[in-house]
Amino acid sequence: MKLAYEEALELLLNKIKKIEDTETVSILEAGGKVLAQDVTAPFDQPPFPRSPLDGYALRSADIKEADKEHPVRLKVIAEEMAGYQVDARVEPGTAIRIMTGAPIPPGADCVVLQEDTDYGEEEVEIYKALSAGQNICEQGEDFKKDTVLLRTGDILTPACIGVIASIGQSFVKVLRRPRVVILSTGDELLKPGEALRPGAIYDSNLPLMQMNLLKWGAEIMYAGNSGDDPENAAALIREYAKKSDLIVTTGGVSVGKKDIMHDVYEILGAERIFWRVSIKPGMPTLAGIYEDTPVVSLSGNPFGVVVTAELFVKPAISRLAGDKRMELTWCDAIMENEFNKITKARRFVRARYDNGKAAVTDGLSKNGTLSTVCHSNCLIDIPAGNGPLKPGDAVKVLMM
Ligand code: AMP
Ligand code: MG
């Protein structure tokens, strides 16, 4: 019996528990991870009132009448750069030359932009009146001491990392990333650097899956290629299961003589969650549990891997990580070109989505062909029994 995709996915996700382990890492390794602590401000930011521009710090009372025709002359008593605090006070009739980021000196209540002066060094002519508080960044205007800046569960974006750095913190507690094993099967598969021999092809599924896992925020555990030897594949799964949260295999799930994964699950005593889903490609997708570790076994066809990685592996990682960003994104689109095949089973077709329109990617669209996926960014989801599609038809697409 073939399951509907949604049924199969639910069966799988029901077996997957969110990772609760935490680790403390350098903020430079924390980008994209899920925060496992609240982050509270230990001081005001900025920690002192400062100048947002290059100019002159002075007393607004001294320049009340200033304009271009009636400049006010003030004595420049000091110069202050960002990073320093001069030991001087603005008294009536004086100003302090100040640069962006420098602390507002005592006695000053505003900063005149240098373009509104004659740039004087000893004395300065001010061409513009300001009121108290103008051009001053208040202490704590970004955030006040004891403000909760970030909360448990937040995703650490580059800006979040910047905020944590701005309070002088260089380590942070995050959820551990999912550890995902990838294993390919197939005697025909070559590693990079090996010479192409008759009947052989290079393994493209492993690197493709590795890149997916990187994109989806998982930690990769590389088990390599087991060949078509079920004992070997079982031994590799046994070895890696203890250290991982999810095992992804490719190849050997159909009904051919070398479709070894059925034997592998039997050798391992793994519980089968499902086998065969009413989708094309990826119909023979198999999933199970081996000693608490979920195993997703994808068909080896490269386009099958593209599709079922999106449909099964990505949601599994999202569940493990408790990270909503990885949830599947479906969009409505209007067909821009045509797709001729009639679809008995629900079918996913490589396509390019842009601004509400979807175009089937040029070139051969078969389960074994990968090159025409390179310029695709979505999969058109064609329900069972539908098609052919013509320009103008409304479709649903899954973004990749
Ligand atoms: P299988 O699912 O093992 O029957 O493989 C289906 C097709 O995908 C065959 O043509 C395999 O040679 C090909 N294939 C399987 N695994 C890989 C892989 N890791 N990289 C590239 N092609 C593969
Ligand atoms: Mg095979």
Tab-separated table of C-alpha atoms and ligand atoms in Angstrom:
chain	number	residue	atom	x	y	z
A	1	MET	CA	0.000	0.000	0.000
A	2	LYS	CA	1.333	3.407	-0.950
A	3	LEU	CA	0.834	6.200	1.543
A	4	ALA	CA	-0.058	9.769	0.738
A	5	TYR	CA	2.919	12.086	1.267
A	6	GLU	CA	1.342	13.918	4.213
A	7	GLU	CA	0.496	10.640	5.955
A	8	ALA	CA	4.009	9.310	5.490
A	9	LEU	CA	5.569	12.535	6.732
A	10	GLU	CA	3.392	12.562	9.831
A	11	LEU	CA	4.326	8.978	10.658
A	12	LEU	CA	7.979	9.943	10.409
A	13	LEU	CA	7.731	13.203	12.362
A	14	ASN	CA	5.810	11.467	15.148
A	15	LYS	CA	8.940	9.409	15.796
A	16	ILE	CA	11.266	12.408	15.979
A	17	LYS	CA	11.965	14.268	19.200
A	18	LYS	CA	13.320	17.800	19.431
A	19	ILE	CA	16.925	17.971	20.594
A	20	GLU	CA	17.156	19.573	24.025
A	21	ASP	CA	20.954	19.274	24.563
A	22	THR	CA	22.699	22.612	24.812
A	23	GLU	CA	26.277	23.700	24.299
A	24	THR	CA	28.185	26.867	25.001
A	25	VAL	CA	29.959	28.121	21.905
A	26	SER	CA	31.850	31.145	20.696
A	27	ILE	CA	29.467	33.703	19.250
A	28	LEU	CA	31.351	33.285	15.982
A	29	GLU	CA	30.134	29.691	15.837
A	30	ALA	CA	26.633	30.505	17.027
A	31	GLY	CA	25.253	32.150	13.884
A	32	GLY	CA	22.010	30.509	12.720
A	33	LYS	CA	21.708	28.392	15.873
A	34	VAL	CA	18.821	28.433	18.347
A	35	LEU	CA	19.523	30.395	21.534
A	36	ALA	CA	19.196	28.374	24.750
A	37	GLN	CA	19.435	31.242	27.241
A	38	ASP	CA	18.031	34.711	27.714
A	39	VAL	CA	20.505	37.506	27.056
A	40	THR	CA	20.176	40.500	29.384
A	41	ALA	CA	21.897	43.878	29.075
A	42	PRO	CA	24.536	44.324	31.804
A	43	PHE	CA	24.775	48.072	31.095
A	44	ASP	CA	23.200	50.852	29.020
A	45	GLN	CA	23.956	50.989	25.298
A	46	PRO	CA	25.499	53.301	24.388
A	47	PRO	CA	27.126	53.388	27.828
A	48	PHE	CA	27.488	57.209	27.634
A	49	PRO	CA	25.774	60.025	25.717
A	50	ARG	CA	27.654	60.475	22.443
A	51	SER	CA	27.831	62.530	19.307
A	52	PRO	CA	26.175	61.106	16.176
A	53	LEU	CA	28.186	63.382	13.905
A	54	ASP	CA	31.374	65.376	13.394
A	55	GLY	CA	30.990	68.935	14.719
A	56	TYR	CA	31.190	71.058	17.840
A	57	ALA	CA	29.738	70.291	21.260
A	58	LEU	CA	28.445	73.471	22.900
A	59	ARG	CA	25.681	75.145	24.911
A	60	SER	CA	22.473	75.826	22.983
A	61	ALA	CA	22.018	78.991	25.081
A	62	ASP	CA	25.182	80.441	23.460
A	63	ILE	CA	23.922	80.136	19.866
A	64	LYS	CA	20.242	81.122	20.216
A	65	GLU	CA	20.603	83.962	17.660
A	66	ALA	CA	23.040	82.243	15.300
A	67	ASP	CA	22.450	82.174	11.572
A	68	LYS	CA	24.563	82.640	8.401
A	69	GLU	CA	24.283	86.473	8.570
A	70	HIS	CA	24.878	86.626	12.328
A	71	PRO	CA	27.370	83.896	13.192
A	72	VAL	CA	28.229	83.330	16.840
A	73	ARG	CA	31.965	83.034	17.644
A	74	LEU	CA	33.016	80.556	20.289
A	75	LYS	CA	36.440	79.605	21.663
A	76	VAL	CA	37.438	76.030	20.850
A	77	ILE	CA	38.955	74.708	24.074
A	78	ALA	CA	39.589	71.059	23.216
A	79	GLU	CA	39.214	68.320	20.642
A	80	GLU	CA	37.620	64.946	21.329
A	81	MET	CA	37.823	61.808	19.175
A	82	ALA	CA	35.817	58.578	19.453
A	83	GLY	CA	37.361	56.327	22.084
A	84	TYR	CA	38.596	59.166	24.309
A	85	GLN	CA	37.179	61.404	26.996
A	86	VAL	CA	38.803	64.821	27.314
A	87	ASP	CA	39.204	66.398	30.707
A	88	ALA	CA	37.420	69.629	29.809
A	89	ARG	CA	34.088	71.303	30.410
A	90	VAL	CA	32.107	73.493	28.005
A	91	GLU	CA	31.733	76.845	29.750
A	92	PRO	CA	29.702	79.782	28.365
A	93	GLY	CA	31.335	81.106	25.184
A	94	THR	CA	33.261	77.903	24.439
A	95	ALA	CA	32.923	74.784	22.326
A	96	ILE	CA	34.702	71.439	22.042
A	97	ARG	CA	35.514	70.001	18.602
A	98	ILE	CA	33.941	66.538	18.605
A	99	MET	CA	33.934	63.518	16.267
A	100	THR	CA	31.223	60.887	15.706
A	101	GLY	CA	31.083	58.403	18.597
A	102	ALA	CA	32.926	60.622	21.110
A	103	PRO	CA	31.264	61.197	24.516
A	104	ILE	CA	29.371	64.468	24.986
A	105	PRO	CA	31.577	66.563	27.277
A	106	PRO	CA	30.119	68.001	30.483
A	107	GLY	CA	28.525	71.418	30.057
A	108	ALA	CA	27.464	70.806	26.417
A	109	ASP	CA	23.808	70.200	25.602
A	110	CYS	CA	23.926	69.926	21.798
A	111	VAL	CA	26.262	69.295	18.861
A	112	VAL	CA	26.421	71.537	15.779
A	113	LEU	CA	27.184	69.780	12.512
A	114	GLN	CA	30.578	70.918	11.191
A	115	GLU	CA	28.961	71.891	7.867
A	116	ASP	CA	27.054	74.601	9.849
A	117	THR	CA	30.331	76.215	10.991
A	118	ASP	CA	33.543	77.624	9.490
A	119	TYR	CA	35.479	74.558	10.761
A	120	GLY	CA	37.503	76.869	13.037
A	121	GLU	CA	40.371	75.396	15.053
A	122	GLU	CA	41.043	78.017	17.754
A	123	GLU	CA	37.750	79.821	17.344
A	124	VAL	CA	34.673	78.688	15.483
A	125	GLU	CA	31.834	80.545	13.798
A	126	ILE	CA	28.447	78.888	14.264
A	127	TYR	CA	25.830	79.516	11.555
A	128	LYS	CA	22.854	77.754	13.043
A	129	ALA	CA	20.797	77.796	16.256
A	130	LEU	CA	19.967	74.502	17.985
A	131	SER	CA	17.875	73.592	20.979
A	132	ALA	CA	19.059	71.594	23.977
A	133	GLY	CA	19.414	67.862	23.256
A	134	GLN	CA	19.786	68.242	19.499
A	135	ASN	CA	22.298	65.883	17.863
A	136	ILE	CA	22.941	63.943	21.035
A	137	CYS	CA	22.531	60.165	21.270
A	138	GLU	CA	21.251	59.562	24.778
A	139	GLN	CA	22.933	57.021	27.023
A	140	GLY	CA	20.912	53.788	26.757
A	141	GLU	CA	18.974	54.854	23.649
A	142	ASP	CA	19.700	51.471	22.027
A	143	PHE	CA	18.899	49.532	25.197
A	144	LYS	CA	18.857	50.071	28.958
A	145	LYS	CA	20.626	47.987	31.583
A	146	ASP	CA	18.602	44.860	32.550
A	147	THR	CA	16.587	44.804	29.312
A	148	VAL	CA	16.062	41.250	28.025
A	149	LEU	CA	17.612	41.596	24.576
A	150	LEU	CA	17.182	38.028	23.302
A	151	ARG	CA	15.174	35.083	24.533
A	152	THR	CA	15.542	31.321	24.620
A	153	GLY	CA	14.372	30.005	21.257
A	154	ASP	CA	15.491	33.010	19.223
A	155	ILE	CA	17.428	32.241	16.062
A	156	LEU	CA	20.821	33.920	16.135
A	157	THR	CA	20.947	36.191	13.093
A	158	PRO	CA	24.065	38.255	12.323
A	159	ALA	CA	22.415	41.229	14.085
A	160	CYS	CA	21.808	39.085	17.212
A	161	ILE	CA	25.480	38.098	17.222
A	162	GLY	CA	26.337	41.799	16.968
A	163	VAL	CA	24.073	42.617	19.942
A	164	ILE	CA	25.700	39.911	22.069
A	165	ALA	CA	29.142	41.224	21.092
A	166	SER	CA	28.017	44.760	22.004
A	167	ILE	CA	27.579	43.705	25.632
A	168	GLY	CA	31.096	42.271	25.658
A	169	GLN	CA	29.986	38.634	25.665
A	170	SER	CA	31.918	36.210	23.464
A	171	PHE	CA	30.233	32.909	24.352
A	172	VAL	CA	26.588	31.953	24.291
A	173	LYS	CA	24.462	28.901	25.107
A	174	VAL	CA	22.694	27.367	22.103
A	175	LEU	CA	20.827	24.187	21.239
A	176	ARG	CA	23.074	21.521	19.798
A	177	ARG	CA	22.595	21.134	16.058
A	178	PRO	CA	21.117	17.938	14.675
A	179	ARG	CA	23.805	15.411	13.728
A	180	VAL	CA	22.835	13.766	10.484
A	181	VAL	CA	24.586	10.753	8.966
A	182	ILE	CA	24.672	10.335	5.214
A	183	LEU	CA	25.321	6.990	3.594
A	184	SER	CA	25.129	6.129	-0.081
A	185	THR	CA	24.751	2.623	-1.443
A	186	GLY	CA	25.804	1.309	-4.838
A	187	ASP	CA	28.726	-0.693	-6.266
A	188	GLU	CA	28.694	1.634	-9.276
A	189	LEU	CA	29.606	4.724	-7.276
A	190	LEU	CA	33.028	6.333	-7.450
A	191	LYS	CA	34.652	8.795	-5.101
A	192	PRO	CA	36.152	12.007	-6.472
A	193	GLY	CA	39.628	11.312	-7.840
A	194	GLU	CA	38.886	7.701	-8.759
A	195	ALA	CA	39.186	6.901	-12.466
A	196	LEU	CA	35.951	6.472	-14.379
A	197	ARG	CA	35.600	2.779	-15.291
A	198	PRO	CA	32.997	1.047	-17.465
A	199	GLY	CA	29.647	0.896	-15.715
A	200	ALA	CA	30.592	3.339	-12.995
A	201	ILE	CA	29.438	6.868	-12.179
A	202	TYR	CA	30.597	9.378	-9.624
A	203	ASP	CA	28.615	9.639	-6.415
A	204	SER	CA	26.654	12.877	-6.629
A	205	ASN	CA	24.061	12.154	-3.940
A	206	LEU	CA	26.485	12.385	-1.035
A	207	PRO	CA	27.821	15.872	-1.858
A	208	LEU	CA	24.318	17.044	-2.802
A	209	MET	CA	22.956	15.849	0.550
A	210	GLN	CA	25.912	17.354	2.384
A	211	MET	CA	25.129	20.754	0.899
A	212	ASN	CA	21.458	20.399	1.795
A	213	LEU	CA	22.368	19.529	5.366
A	214	LEU	CA	24.696	22.512	5.620
A	215	LYS	CA	21.934	24.766	4.293
A	216	TRP	CA	19.478	23.312	6.787
A	217	GLY	CA	21.780	23.848	9.752
A	218	ALA	CA	22.659	20.224	10.470
A	219	GLU	CA	26.018	18.827	11.422
A	220	ILE	CA	27.167	16.307	8.830
A	221	MET	CA	28.450	12.848	9.719
A	222	TYR	CA	29.891	11.233	6.640
A	223	ALA	CA	29.510	7.447	6.495
A	224	GLY	CA	30.492	7.207	2.811
A	225	ASN	CA	29.362	4.511	0.384
A	226	SER	CA	28.597	1.003	1.623
A	227	GLY	CA	28.452	-0.468	-1.870
A	228	ASP	CA	25.647	-2.957	-2.459
A	229	ASP	CA	26.647	-5.094	0.498
A	230	PRO	CA	23.810	-5.154	3.072
A	231	GLU	CA	26.090	-6.381	5.891
A	232	ASN	CA	28.415	-3.482	5.228
A	233	ALA	CA	25.564	-0.954	5.130
A	234	ALA	CA	24.108	-2.425	8.350
A	235	ALA	CA	27.491	-2.216	10.071
A	236	LEU	CA	27.888	1.442	9.091
A	237	ILE	CA	24.399	2.306	10.344
A	238	ARG	CA	25.084	0.429	13.595
A	239	GLU	CA	28.316	2.369	14.075
A	240	TYR	CA	26.864	5.812	13.360
A	241	ALA	CA	23.420	5.436	14.962
A	242	LYS	CA	24.746	5.949	18.504
A	243	LYS	CA	26.324	9.288	17.626
A	244	SER	CA	23.595	10.749	15.443
A	245	ASP	CA	20.048	12.105	15.515
A	246	LEU	CA	19.056	11.064	11.989
A	247	ILE	CA	20.430	8.737	9.325
A	248	VAL	CA	19.841	9.443	5.653
A	249	THR	CA	20.677	6.767	3.098
A	250	THR	CA	20.347	6.853	-0.673
A	251	GLY	CA	19.745	4.006	-3.091
A	252	GLY	CA	18.590	0.425	-2.814
A	253	VAL	CA	14.977	0.950	-1.748
A	254	SER	CA	13.080	-0.317	-4.767
A	255	VAL	CA	12.408	-3.925	-5.763
A	256	GLY	CA	15.525	-4.750	-7.798
A	257	LYS	CA	18.029	-7.495	-6.967
A	258	LYS	CA	20.393	-4.982	-5.422
A	259	ASP	CA	17.775	-3.048	-3.491
A	260	ILE	CA	19.519	-3.919	-0.289
A	261	MET	CA	17.914	-1.558	2.192
A	262	HIS	CA	15.089	-3.973	2.963
A	263	ASP	CA	17.688	-6.562	4.005
A	264	VAL	CA	19.619	-3.914	5.887
A	265	TYR	CA	16.605	-3.011	8.039
A	266	GLU	CA	16.068	-6.721	8.678
A	267	ILE	CA	19.699	-7.340	9.647
A	268	LEU	CA	19.513	-4.386	12.029
A	269	GLY	CA	16.125	-5.319	13.400
A	270	ALA	CA	15.032	-1.791	12.514
A	271	GLU	CA	11.344	-0.968	12.771
A	272	ARG	CA	9.869	0.064	9.437
A	273	ILE	CA	7.774	3.242	9.633
A	274	PHE	CA	6.700	3.257	6.002
A	275	TRP	CA	7.744	2.141	2.541
A	276	ARG	CA	6.342	3.555	-0.689
A	277	VAL	CA	4.679	6.931	-1.012
A	278	SER	CA	2.329	8.047	-3.798
A	279	ILE	CA	4.709	10.596	-5.261
A	280	LYS	CA	6.890	10.806	-8.312
A	281	PRO	CA	9.865	10.829	-8.044
A	282	GLY	CA	10.653	9.153	-4.735
A	283	MET	CA	7.885	6.534	-4.711
A	284	PRO	CA	9.996	3.814	-3.019
A	285	THR	CA	11.056	6.059	-0.103
A	286	LEU	CA	11.551	3.946	3.020
A	287	ALA	CA	11.765	5.100	6.623
A	288	GLY	CA	12.416	3.341	9.898
A	289	ILE	CA	13.773	3.540	13.410
A	290	TYR	CA	16.952	1.825	14.489
A	291	GLU	CA	17.552	1.901	18.247
A	292	ASP	CA	15.710	5.243	18.638
A	293	THR	CA	17.484	6.818	15.668
A	294	PRO	CA	15.215	7.606	12.716
A	295	VAL	CA	16.461	6.390	9.339
A	296	VAL	CA	15.217	7.890	6.069
A	297	SER	CA	16.149	5.857	3.009
A	298	LEU	CA	15.769	7.726	-0.263
A	299	SER	CA	15.785	6.229	-3.714
A	300	GLY	CA	19.172	6.692	-5.376
A	301	ASN	CA	17.957	8.524	-8.452
A	302	PRO	CA	19.488	11.989	-8.183
A	303	PHE	CA	16.258	13.880	-8.852
A	304	GLY	CA	14.482	11.563	-6.438
A	305	VAL	CA	17.034	12.618	-3.832
A	306	VAL	CA	16.443	16.302	-4.617
A	307	VAL	CA	12.699	15.927	-4.103
A	308	THR	CA	12.579	13.557	-1.147
A	309	ALA	CA	15.323	15.433	0.689
A	310	GLU	CA	13.015	18.462	0.585
A	311	LEU	CA	9.887	16.472	1.402
A	312	PHE	CA	11.227	14.286	4.218
A	313	VAL	CA	14.744	15.203	5.371
A	314	LYS	CA	14.206	18.951	5.705
A	315	PRO	CA	11.061	18.625	7.876
A	316	ALA	CA	12.832	15.961	9.954
A	317	ILE	CA	15.703	18.369	10.638
A	318	SER	CA	13.242	21.150	11.388
A	319	ARG	CA	11.580	18.902	13.986
A	320	LEU	CA	14.915	17.873	15.540
A	321	ALA	CA	16.148	21.448	15.739
A	322	GLY	CA	12.860	23.027	16.785
A	323	ASP	CA	13.577	25.516	14.013
A	324	LYS	CA	10.566	26.846	12.134
A	325	ARG	CA	12.687	28.355	9.368
A	326	MET	CA	13.060	24.878	7.935
A	327	GLU	CA	9.347	24.303	7.542
A	328	LEU	CA	8.359	23.802	3.925
A	329	THR	CA	7.330	26.901	1.988
A	330	TRP	CA	4.524	26.440	-0.540
A	331	CYS	CA	3.482	29.240	-2.900
A	332	ASP	CA	0.720	29.765	-5.419
A	333	ALA	CA	1.946	30.362	-8.949
A	334	ILE	CA	0.731	30.731	-12.513
A	335	MET	CA	2.292	28.483	-15.154
A	336	GLU	CA	4.454	30.341	-17.624
A	337	ASN	CA	5.093	27.458	-20.010
A	338	GLU	CA	3.637	24.002	-20.460
A	339	PHE	CA	4.198	20.581	-18.969
A	340	ASN	CA	2.963	17.791	-21.185
A	341	LYS	CA	2.857	14.649	-19.110
A	342	ILE	CA	-0.343	13.315	-17.612
A	343	THR	CA	0.255	12.503	-13.984
A	344	LYS	CA	-1.150	9.333	-12.461
A	345	ALA	CA	0.586	9.808	-9.123
A	346	ARG	CA	1.217	13.192	-7.494
A	347	ARG	CA	4.249	14.559	-9.270
A	348	PHE	CA	6.952	17.101	-8.416
A	349	VAL	CA	8.447	18.906	-11.390
A	350	ARG	CA	11.627	20.971	-11.417
A	351	ALA	CA	10.866	24.610	-12.196
A	352	ARG	CA	11.859	28.193	-11.689
A	353	TYR	CA	9.599	30.471	-9.633
A	354	ASP	CA	9.775	34.212	-10.054
A	355	ASN	CA	7.285	36.823	-8.934
A	356	GLY	CA	4.210	34.594	-8.901
A	357	LYS	CA	5.090	32.702	-12.079
A	358	ALA	CA	6.488	29.194	-12.454
A	359	ALA	CA	8.299	27.899	-15.529
A	360	VAL	CA	9.295	24.270	-15.993
A	361	THR	CA	13.068	24.227	-16.392
A	362	ASP	CA	14.372	23.599	-19.905
A	363	GLY	CA	15.913	20.270	-20.729
A	364	LEU	CA	15.353	16.658	-19.880
A	365	SER	CA	13.161	16.123	-16.837
A	366	LYS	CA	13.672	12.524	-15.722
A	367	ASN	CA	14.334	10.981	-12.335
A	368	GLY	CA	17.919	10.181	-13.231
A	369	THR	CA	18.844	13.589	-14.632
A	370	LEU	CA	20.268	16.220	-12.354
A	371	SER	CA	21.801	18.927	-14.533
A	372	THR	CA	18.446	20.525	-15.326
A	373	VAL	CA	17.797	21.015	-11.611
A	374	CYS	CA	20.717	23.452	-11.324
A	375	HIS	CA	18.672	26.432	-12.456
A	376	SER	CA	15.494	25.425	-10.653
A	377	ASN	CA	14.433	26.963	-7.382
A	378	CYS	CA	11.133	25.198	-6.812
A	379	LEU	CA	9.121	22.066	-7.473
A	380	ILE	CA	5.691	22.297	-9.067
A	381	ASP	CA	3.368	20.055	-7.071
A	382	ILE	CA	0.983	18.430	-9.549
A	383	PRO	CA	-1.847	16.491	-7.874
A	384	ALA	CA	-2.563	12.903	-8.951
A	385	GLY	CA	-4.621	12.713	-12.128
A	386	ASN	CA	-3.748	16.251	-13.240
A	387	GLY	CA	-1.875	17.546	-16.245
A	388	PRO	CA	-0.941	18.383	-18.877
A	389	LEU	CA	-0.390	21.952	-17.660
A	390	LYS	CA	-0.645	24.936	-19.980
A	391	PRO	CA	0.429	28.565	-19.601
A	392	GLY	CA	-1.924	30.430	-17.273
A	393	ASP	CA	-2.859	27.395	-15.157
A	394	ALA	CA	-2.774	27.909	-11.380
A	395	VAL	CA	-0.352	25.611	-9.554
A	396	LYS	CA	1.168	25.122	-6.132
A	397	VAL	CA	4.954	25.132	-5.856
A	398	LEU	CA	7.324	24.016	-3.145
A	399	MET	CA	10.228	26.435	-2.769
A	400	MET	CA	13.707	24.897	-2.566
B	1	AMP	P1	18.959	2.791	-6.782
B	1	AMP	O1	17.975	3.615	-6.033
B	1	AMP	O2	20.077	2.306	-5.940
B	1	AMP	O3	18.283	1.701	-7.538
B	1	AMP	O4	19.609	3.760	-7.860
B	1	AMP	C1	18.813	4.350	-8.851
B	1	AMP	C2	19.686	5.101	-9.838
B	1	AMP	O5	20.359	6.148	-9.186
B	1	AMP	C3	20.765	4.246	-10.474
B	1	AMP	O6	20.922	4.684	-11.812
B	1	AMP	C4	21.990	4.567	-9.654
B	1	AMP	O7	23.190	4.365	-10.352
B	1	AMP	C5	21.770	6.029	-9.349
B	1	AMP	N1	22.411	6.367	-8.079
B	1	AMP	C6	22.267	5.707	-6.932
B	1	AMP	N2	22.988	6.280	-5.957
B	1	AMP	C7	23.621	7.338	-6.526
B	1	AMP	C8	24.529	8.297	-6.045
B	1	AMP	N3	24.919	8.292	-4.771
B	1	AMP	N4	24.991	9.236	-6.889
B	1	AMP	C9	24.571	9.244	-8.187
B	1	AMP	N5	23.710	8.358	-8.695
B	1	AMP	C10	23.248	7.386	-7.896
B	2	MG	MG	21.575	1.017	-6.067
